[in-house]
Coordinates of C-alpha atoms in Angstrom, one line a residue:
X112 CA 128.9 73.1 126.6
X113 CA 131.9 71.6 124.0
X114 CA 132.8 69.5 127.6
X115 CA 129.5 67.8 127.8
X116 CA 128.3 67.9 123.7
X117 CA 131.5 68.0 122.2
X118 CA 130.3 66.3 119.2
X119 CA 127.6 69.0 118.5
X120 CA 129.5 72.3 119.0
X121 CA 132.7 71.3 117.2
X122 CA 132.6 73.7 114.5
X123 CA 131.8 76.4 116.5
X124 CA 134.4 76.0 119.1
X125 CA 137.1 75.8 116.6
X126 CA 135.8 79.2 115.2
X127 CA 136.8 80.9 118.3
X128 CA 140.8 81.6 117.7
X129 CA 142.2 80.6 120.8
X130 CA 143.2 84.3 121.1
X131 CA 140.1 85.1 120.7
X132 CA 139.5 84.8 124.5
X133 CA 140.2 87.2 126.9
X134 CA 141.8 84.8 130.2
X135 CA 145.2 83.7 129.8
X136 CA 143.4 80.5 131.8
X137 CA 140.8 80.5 128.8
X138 CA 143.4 80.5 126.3
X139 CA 145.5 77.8 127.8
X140 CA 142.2 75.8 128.5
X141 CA 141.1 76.5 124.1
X142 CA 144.5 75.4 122.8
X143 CA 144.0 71.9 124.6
X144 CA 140.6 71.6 123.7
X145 CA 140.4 72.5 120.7
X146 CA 143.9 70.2 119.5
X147 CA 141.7 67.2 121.1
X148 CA 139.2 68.2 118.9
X149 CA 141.2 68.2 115.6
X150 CA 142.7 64.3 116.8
X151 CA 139.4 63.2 117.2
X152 CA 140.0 62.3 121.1
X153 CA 137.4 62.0 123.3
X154 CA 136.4 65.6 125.2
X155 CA 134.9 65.4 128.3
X156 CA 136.3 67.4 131.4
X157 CA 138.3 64.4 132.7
X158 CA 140.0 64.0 130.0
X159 CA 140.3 67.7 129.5
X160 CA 141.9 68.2 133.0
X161 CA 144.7 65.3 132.2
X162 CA 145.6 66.3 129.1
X163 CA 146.5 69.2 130.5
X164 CA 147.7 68.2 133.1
X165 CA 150.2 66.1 130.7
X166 CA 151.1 69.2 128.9
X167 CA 152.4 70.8 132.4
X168 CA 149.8 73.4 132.5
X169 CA 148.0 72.6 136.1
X170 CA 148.0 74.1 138.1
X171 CA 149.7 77.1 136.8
X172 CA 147.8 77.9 133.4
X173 CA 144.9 75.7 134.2
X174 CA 143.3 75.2 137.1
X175 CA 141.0 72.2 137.4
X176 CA 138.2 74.3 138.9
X177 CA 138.2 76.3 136.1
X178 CA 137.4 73.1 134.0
X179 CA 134.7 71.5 136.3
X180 CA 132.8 75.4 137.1
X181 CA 132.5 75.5 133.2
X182 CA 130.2 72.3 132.8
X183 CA 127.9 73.9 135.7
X184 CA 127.2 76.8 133.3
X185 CA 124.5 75.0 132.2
X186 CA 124.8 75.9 128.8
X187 CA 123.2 74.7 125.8
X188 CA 124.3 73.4 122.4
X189 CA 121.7 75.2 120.5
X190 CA 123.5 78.6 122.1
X191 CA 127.1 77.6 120.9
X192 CA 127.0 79.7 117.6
X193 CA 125.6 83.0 119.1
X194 CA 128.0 82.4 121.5
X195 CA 131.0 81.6 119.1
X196 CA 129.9 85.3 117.9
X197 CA 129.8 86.8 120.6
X198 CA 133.6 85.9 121.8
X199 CA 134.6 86.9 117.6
X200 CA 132.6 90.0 118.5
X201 CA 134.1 91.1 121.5
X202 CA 137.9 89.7 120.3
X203 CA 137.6 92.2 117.0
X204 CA 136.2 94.9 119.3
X205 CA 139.3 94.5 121.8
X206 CA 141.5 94.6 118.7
X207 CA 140.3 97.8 117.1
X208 CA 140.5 99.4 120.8
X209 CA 143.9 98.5 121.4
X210 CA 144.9 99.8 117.9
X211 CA 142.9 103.0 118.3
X212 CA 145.1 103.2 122.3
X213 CA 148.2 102.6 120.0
X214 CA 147.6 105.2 117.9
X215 CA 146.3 108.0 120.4
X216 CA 149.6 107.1 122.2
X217 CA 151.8 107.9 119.2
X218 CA 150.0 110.8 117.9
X219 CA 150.2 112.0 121.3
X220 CA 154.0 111.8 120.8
X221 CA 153.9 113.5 117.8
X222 CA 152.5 116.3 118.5
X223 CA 155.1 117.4 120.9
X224 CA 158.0 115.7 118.9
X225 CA 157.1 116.4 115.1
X226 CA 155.5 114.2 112.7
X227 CA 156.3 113.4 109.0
X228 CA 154.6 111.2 106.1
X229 CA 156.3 108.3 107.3
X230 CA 154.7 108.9 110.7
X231 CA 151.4 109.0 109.3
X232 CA 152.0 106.2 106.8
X233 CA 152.9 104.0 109.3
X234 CA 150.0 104.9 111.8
X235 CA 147.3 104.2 108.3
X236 CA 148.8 101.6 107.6
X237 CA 148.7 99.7 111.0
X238 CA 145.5 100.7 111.5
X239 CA 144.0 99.5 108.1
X240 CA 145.7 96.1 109.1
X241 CA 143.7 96.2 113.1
X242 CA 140.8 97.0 111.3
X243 CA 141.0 94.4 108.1
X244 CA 142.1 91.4 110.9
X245 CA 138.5 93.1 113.3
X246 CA 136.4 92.4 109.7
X247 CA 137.7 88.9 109.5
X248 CA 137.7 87.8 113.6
X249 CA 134.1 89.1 113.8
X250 CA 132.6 87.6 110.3
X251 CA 129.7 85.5 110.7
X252 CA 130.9 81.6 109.7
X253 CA 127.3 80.0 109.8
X254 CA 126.6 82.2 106.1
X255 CA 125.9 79.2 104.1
X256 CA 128.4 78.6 101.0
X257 CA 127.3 79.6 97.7
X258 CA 124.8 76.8 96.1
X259 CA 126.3 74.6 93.7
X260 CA 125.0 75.8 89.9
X261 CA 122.8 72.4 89.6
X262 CA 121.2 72.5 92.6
X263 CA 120.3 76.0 92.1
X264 CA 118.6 75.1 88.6
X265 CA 117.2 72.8 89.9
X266 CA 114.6 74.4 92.3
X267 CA 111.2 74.6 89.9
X268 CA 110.5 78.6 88.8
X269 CA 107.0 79.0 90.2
X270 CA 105.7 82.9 90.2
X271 CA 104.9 84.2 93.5
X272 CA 102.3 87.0 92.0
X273 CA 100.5 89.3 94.2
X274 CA 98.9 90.5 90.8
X275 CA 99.0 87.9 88.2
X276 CA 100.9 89.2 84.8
X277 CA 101.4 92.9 86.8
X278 CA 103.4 92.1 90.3
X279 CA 105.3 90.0 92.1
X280 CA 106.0 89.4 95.4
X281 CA 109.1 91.6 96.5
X282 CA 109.5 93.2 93.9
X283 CA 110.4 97.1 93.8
X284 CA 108.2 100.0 91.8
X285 CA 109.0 103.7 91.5
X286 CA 106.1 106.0 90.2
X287 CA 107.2 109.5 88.8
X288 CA 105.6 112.4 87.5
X289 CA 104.9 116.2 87.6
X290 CA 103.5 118.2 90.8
X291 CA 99.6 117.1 91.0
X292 CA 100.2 114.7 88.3
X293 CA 98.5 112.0 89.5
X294 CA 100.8 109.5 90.7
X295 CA 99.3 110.3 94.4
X296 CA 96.3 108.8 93.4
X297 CA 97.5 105.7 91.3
X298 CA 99.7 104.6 94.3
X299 CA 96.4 105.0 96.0
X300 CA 94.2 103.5 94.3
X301 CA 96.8 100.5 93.6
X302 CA 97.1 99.8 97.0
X303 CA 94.0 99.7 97.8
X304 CA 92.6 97.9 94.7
X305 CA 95.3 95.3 95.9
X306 CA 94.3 95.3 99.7
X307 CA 90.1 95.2 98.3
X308 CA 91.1 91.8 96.1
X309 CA 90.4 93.6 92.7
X310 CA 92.7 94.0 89.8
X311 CA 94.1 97.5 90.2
X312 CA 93.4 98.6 86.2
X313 CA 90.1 96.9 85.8
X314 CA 88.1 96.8 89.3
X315 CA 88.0 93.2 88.1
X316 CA 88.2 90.7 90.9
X317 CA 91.2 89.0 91.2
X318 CA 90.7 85.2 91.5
X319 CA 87.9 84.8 93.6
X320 CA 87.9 88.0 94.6
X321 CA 88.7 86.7 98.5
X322 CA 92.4 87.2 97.8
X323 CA 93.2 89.9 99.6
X324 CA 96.9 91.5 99.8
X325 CA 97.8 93.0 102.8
X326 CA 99.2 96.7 102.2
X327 CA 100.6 98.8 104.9
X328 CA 101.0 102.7 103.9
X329 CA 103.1 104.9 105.3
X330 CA 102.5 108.1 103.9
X331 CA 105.6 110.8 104.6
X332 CA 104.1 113.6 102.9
X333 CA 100.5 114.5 103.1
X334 CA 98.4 115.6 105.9
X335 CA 96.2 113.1 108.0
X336 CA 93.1 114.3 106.7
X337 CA 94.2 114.6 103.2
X338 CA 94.8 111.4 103.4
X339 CA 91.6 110.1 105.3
X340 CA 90.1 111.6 102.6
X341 CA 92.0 110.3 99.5
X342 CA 91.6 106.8 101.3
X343 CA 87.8 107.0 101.6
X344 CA 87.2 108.2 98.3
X345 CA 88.7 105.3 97.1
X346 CA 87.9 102.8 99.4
X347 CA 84.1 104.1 98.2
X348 CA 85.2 102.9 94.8
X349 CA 86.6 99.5 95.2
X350 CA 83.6 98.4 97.6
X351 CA 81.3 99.5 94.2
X352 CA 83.5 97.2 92.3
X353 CA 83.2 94.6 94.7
X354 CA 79.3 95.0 95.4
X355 CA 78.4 94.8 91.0
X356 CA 80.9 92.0 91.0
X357 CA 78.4 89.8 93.7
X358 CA 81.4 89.5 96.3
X359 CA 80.9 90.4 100.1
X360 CA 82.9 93.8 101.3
X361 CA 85.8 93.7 102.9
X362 CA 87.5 94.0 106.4
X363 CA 89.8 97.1 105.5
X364 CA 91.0 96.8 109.1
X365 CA 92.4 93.6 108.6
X366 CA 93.6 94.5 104.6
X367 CA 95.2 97.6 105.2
X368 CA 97.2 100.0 108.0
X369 CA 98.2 103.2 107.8
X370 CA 100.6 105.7 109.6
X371 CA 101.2 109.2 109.2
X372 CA 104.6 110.3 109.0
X373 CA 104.4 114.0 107.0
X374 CA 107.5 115.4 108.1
X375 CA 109.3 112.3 106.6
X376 CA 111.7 109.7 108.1
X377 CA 115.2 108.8 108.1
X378 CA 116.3 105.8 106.9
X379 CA 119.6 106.6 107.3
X380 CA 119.1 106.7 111.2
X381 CA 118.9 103.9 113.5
X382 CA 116.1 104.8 115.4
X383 CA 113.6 105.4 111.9
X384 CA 114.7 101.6 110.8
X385 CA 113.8 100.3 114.0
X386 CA 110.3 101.9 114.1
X387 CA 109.7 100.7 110.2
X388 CA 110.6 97.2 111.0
X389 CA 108.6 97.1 113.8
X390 CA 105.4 98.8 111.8
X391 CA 106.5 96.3 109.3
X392 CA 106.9 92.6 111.4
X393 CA 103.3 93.9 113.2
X394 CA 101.1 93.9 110.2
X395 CA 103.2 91.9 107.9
X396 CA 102.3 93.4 104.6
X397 CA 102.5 91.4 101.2
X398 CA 102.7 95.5 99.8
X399 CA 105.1 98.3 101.2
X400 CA 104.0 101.9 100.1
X401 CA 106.2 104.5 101.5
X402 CA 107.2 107.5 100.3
X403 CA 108.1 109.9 98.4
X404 CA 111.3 108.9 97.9
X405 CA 112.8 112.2 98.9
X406 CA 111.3 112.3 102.5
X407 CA 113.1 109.0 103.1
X408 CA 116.1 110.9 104.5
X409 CA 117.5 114.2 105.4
X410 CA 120.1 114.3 103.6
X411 CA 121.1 115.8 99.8
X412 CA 118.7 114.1 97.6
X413 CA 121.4 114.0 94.8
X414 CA 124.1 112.6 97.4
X415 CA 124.9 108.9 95.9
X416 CA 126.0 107.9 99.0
X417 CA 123.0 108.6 101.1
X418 CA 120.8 106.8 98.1
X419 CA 123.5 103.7 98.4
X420 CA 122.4 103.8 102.2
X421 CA 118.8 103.9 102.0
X422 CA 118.3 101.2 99.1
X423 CA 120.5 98.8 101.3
X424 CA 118.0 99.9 104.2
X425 CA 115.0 99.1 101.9
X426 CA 116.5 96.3 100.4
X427 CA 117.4 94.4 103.5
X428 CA 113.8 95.1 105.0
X429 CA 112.3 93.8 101.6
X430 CA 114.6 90.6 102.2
X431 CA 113.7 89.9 105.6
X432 CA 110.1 90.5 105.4
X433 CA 109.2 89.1 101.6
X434 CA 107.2 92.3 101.1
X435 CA 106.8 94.3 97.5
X436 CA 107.7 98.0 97.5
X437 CA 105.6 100.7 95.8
X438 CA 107.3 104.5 95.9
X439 CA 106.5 108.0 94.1
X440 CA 109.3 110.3 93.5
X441 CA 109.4 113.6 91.6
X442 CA 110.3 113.2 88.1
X443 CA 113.0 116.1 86.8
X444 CA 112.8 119.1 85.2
X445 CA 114.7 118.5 82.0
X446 CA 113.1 117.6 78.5
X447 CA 114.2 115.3 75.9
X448 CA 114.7 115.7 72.2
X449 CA 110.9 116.1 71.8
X450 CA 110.5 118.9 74.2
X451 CA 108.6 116.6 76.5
X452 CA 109.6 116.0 80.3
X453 CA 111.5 113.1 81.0
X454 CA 110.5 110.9 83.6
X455 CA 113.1 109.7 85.4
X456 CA 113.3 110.8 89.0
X457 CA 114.4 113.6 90.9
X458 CA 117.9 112.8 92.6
X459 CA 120.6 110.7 92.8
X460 CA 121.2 108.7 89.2
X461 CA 120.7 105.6 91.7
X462 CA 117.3 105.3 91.8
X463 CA 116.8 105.2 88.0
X464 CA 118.4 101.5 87.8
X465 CA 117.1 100.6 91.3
X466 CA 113.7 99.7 91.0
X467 CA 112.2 96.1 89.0
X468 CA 109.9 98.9 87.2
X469 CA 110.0 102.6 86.9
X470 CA 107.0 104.4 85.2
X471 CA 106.4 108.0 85.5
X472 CA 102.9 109.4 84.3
X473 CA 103.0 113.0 81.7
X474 CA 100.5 114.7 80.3
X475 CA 99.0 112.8 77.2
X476 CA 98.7 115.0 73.8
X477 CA 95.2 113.9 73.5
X478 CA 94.4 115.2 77.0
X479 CA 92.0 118.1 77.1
X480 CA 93.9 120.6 78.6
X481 CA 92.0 121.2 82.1
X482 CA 94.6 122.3 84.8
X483 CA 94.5 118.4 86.4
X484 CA 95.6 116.2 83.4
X485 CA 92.8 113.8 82.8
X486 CA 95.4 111.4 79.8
X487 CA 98.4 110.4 81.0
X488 CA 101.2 108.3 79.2
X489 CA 102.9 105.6 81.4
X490 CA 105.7 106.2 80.1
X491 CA 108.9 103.4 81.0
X492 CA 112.1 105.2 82.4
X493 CA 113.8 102.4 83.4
X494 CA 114.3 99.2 81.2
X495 CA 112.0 96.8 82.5
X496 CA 113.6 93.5 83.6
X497 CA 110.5 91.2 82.9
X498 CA 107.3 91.8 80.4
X499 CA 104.5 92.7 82.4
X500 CA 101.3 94.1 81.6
X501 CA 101.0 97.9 82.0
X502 CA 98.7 100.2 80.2
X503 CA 100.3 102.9 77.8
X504 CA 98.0 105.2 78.6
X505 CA 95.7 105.9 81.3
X506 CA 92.3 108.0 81.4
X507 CA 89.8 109.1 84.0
X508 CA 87.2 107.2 84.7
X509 CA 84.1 106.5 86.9
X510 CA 84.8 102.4 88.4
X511 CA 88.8 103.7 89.2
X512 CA 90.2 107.1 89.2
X513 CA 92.7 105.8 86.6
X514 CA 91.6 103.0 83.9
X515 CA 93.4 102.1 80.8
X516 CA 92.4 104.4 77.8
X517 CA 93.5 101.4 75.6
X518 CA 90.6 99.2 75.3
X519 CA 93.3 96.4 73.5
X520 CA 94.9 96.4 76.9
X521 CA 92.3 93.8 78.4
X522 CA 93.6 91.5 76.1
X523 CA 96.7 91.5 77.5
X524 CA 96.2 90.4 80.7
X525 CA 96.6 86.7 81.7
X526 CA 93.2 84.8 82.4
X527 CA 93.8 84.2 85.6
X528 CA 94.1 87.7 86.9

């Protein structure tokens, strides 16, 4: 394609090394193309085949053939940078397979002649050097260069809320709290608040009330039916905020999806990732809930490695797709200088700097005392990058299982919402 559109796959034929290519022939063949190209000659396969020619290569190193059975590949110029890849791919591949023969070879050796540090010194150190020149054959040269500081102040700061004042778009929540504290039911009823067009505090309608946000659930802990039945419940009570509020009810098949997953996933497996995405590009959702946190992956929950893994996992799916996240973990065991139970999560120290926000919901000192807590603090365990407007405190109540037990919260929540 460079033969016949030279002038539209320049860069990417002079990102392909000329050793980058397996042939000798295409070798031979990339070193006189690519030299034309840097002069600013005219490329075309005639002039291809003489230059070569001049340079005493046909038909020994190039055969003319060769030349003229490349243009009938038919080729486009929109395929030359996967292609450009492709040839970096396989050229870093080749080099981390002869390095890994090379050393075989002389381990072999040294296993029946003795070995000492320098041996092994050697061998790291040639190998480190195959696998740092692999990194920088196979790197991807159509990553845009950083954007210039003006032109990046320069795009206008519009919000992209999915809740105005409370959420937006992409960004990352962790709930916390004790076993059958509640936080269940919040991520519940906040997804499905969000999904019914209401405010998730207030059962107040959110705009017009016909601004639905898609929500897809994947639920990695609780039973089918506990779910169905969680999910009805409050489905039930966000129709009865919509019905008083004079709006029409909504299509919850086309709002919300749901799948079952109560053994867990693993994110840190290929196969998990793959299914996710795909759950995740067929419904699109403008709100991710998936969790717990800990049934995520297999692996030790306190292992920072494993958390580094699955945040990139998360974080690259939240990229691509433009989706918010919402996530419940287990908050720990310990207490703080008050005697009361901190609220951070259960597990690696990651996940308490991770997330936008990170509330966890305890047991209010004005609560009651029943054995489900009916007060709850939302209390802040992770220093919250942007104002936004949370309750304090939360109570039970008839219109949502959780409303603010505030009553100066409403005032804090922008006009719009």
């Amino acid at each position: 394609m460079t033969l016949l559109s030279p002038e539209l796959c320049r860069q990417e034929f002079l990102s392909v090394r000329p050793e980058d290519w397996y042939l000798p022939s295409s070798r031979n063949l990339a070193v006189v193309v690519a030299e034309m190209l840097v002069a600013n000659r005219p490329v075309d396969p005639n002039t291809v085949v003489v230059e070569a020619q001049s340079r005493g290569l046909v038909p020994a190193k190039v055969n003319p053939s060769t030349v003229f059975d490349a243009v009938q590949a038919g080729w486009l110029p929109e395929s030359a940078p996967i292609l450009a890849q492709r040839i970096r791919d396989l050229s870093a591949a080749r080099k981390l397979s002869e390095a890994a023969t090379r050393l075989a070879q002389r381990m072999e050796v040294a296993w029946t002649s003795g070995v000492d540090r320098a041996d092994i010194s050697a061998a790291v150190t040639e190998v480190r050097r195959a696998c740092d020149e692999a990194e920088q054959i196979a790197a991807d040269l159509s990553v845009a260069p950083p954007t210039p500081m003006g032109e990046f102040l320069a795009v206008p700061d519009e919000r992209n809320w999915l809740i105005p004042g409370l959420l937006e778009r992409m960004e990352r929540i962790v709930l916390t709290g004790a076993e059958g504290g509640g936080k269940t039911v919040l991520c519940t009823q906040l997804a499905t608040c969000m999904a019914g067009g209401v405010h998730p505090f207030t059962g107040d309608p959110l705009g017009s009330g016909n601004r639905g946000i898609r929500v897809l659930v994947v639920d990695c802990e609780n039973s089918p039916a506990q779910s169905r039945r969680r999910f009805k419940w409050m489905i039930g009570q966000v129709d009865a905020a919509r019905h008083k509020a004079g709006l029409s009810p909504v299509d919850w098949s086309q709002q919300m999806f749901i799948d079952m997953r109560p053994a867990g996933i693993d994110l840190l497996s290929g196969t998990d990732t793959a299914w996710l995405e795909r759950a995740i590009t067929e419904t699109a959702p403008d709100l991710l809930v998936l969790g717990p946190l800990y049934k995520l992956h297999h692996a030790n929950p306190n292992d920072e490695t494993a958390a580094r893994e699955l945040v990139w996992v998360l974080d690259s799916l939240r990229e691509r797709h433009g989706f918010a996240l919402l996530t419940e973990a287990h908050a720990g065991n310990a207490n703080d200088a008050n005697g009361d139970r901190m609220m951070r999560p259960l597990g690696s120290s990651l996940f308490r700097r991770w997330p936008e926000f990170g509330f966890g919901l305890r047991r209010s000192k004005s609560d009651p005392g029943g054995a489900r807590a009916s007060v709850v603090d939302v209390v802040s365990w992770r220093g919250s990058r942007e104002e936004r407007s949370w309750p304090s405190k939360l109570h039970h109540s008839h219109v949502l299982p959780w409303m603010p037990a505030d009553p100066e919260y409403y005032d804090t929540l922008p006009r719009s919402a």
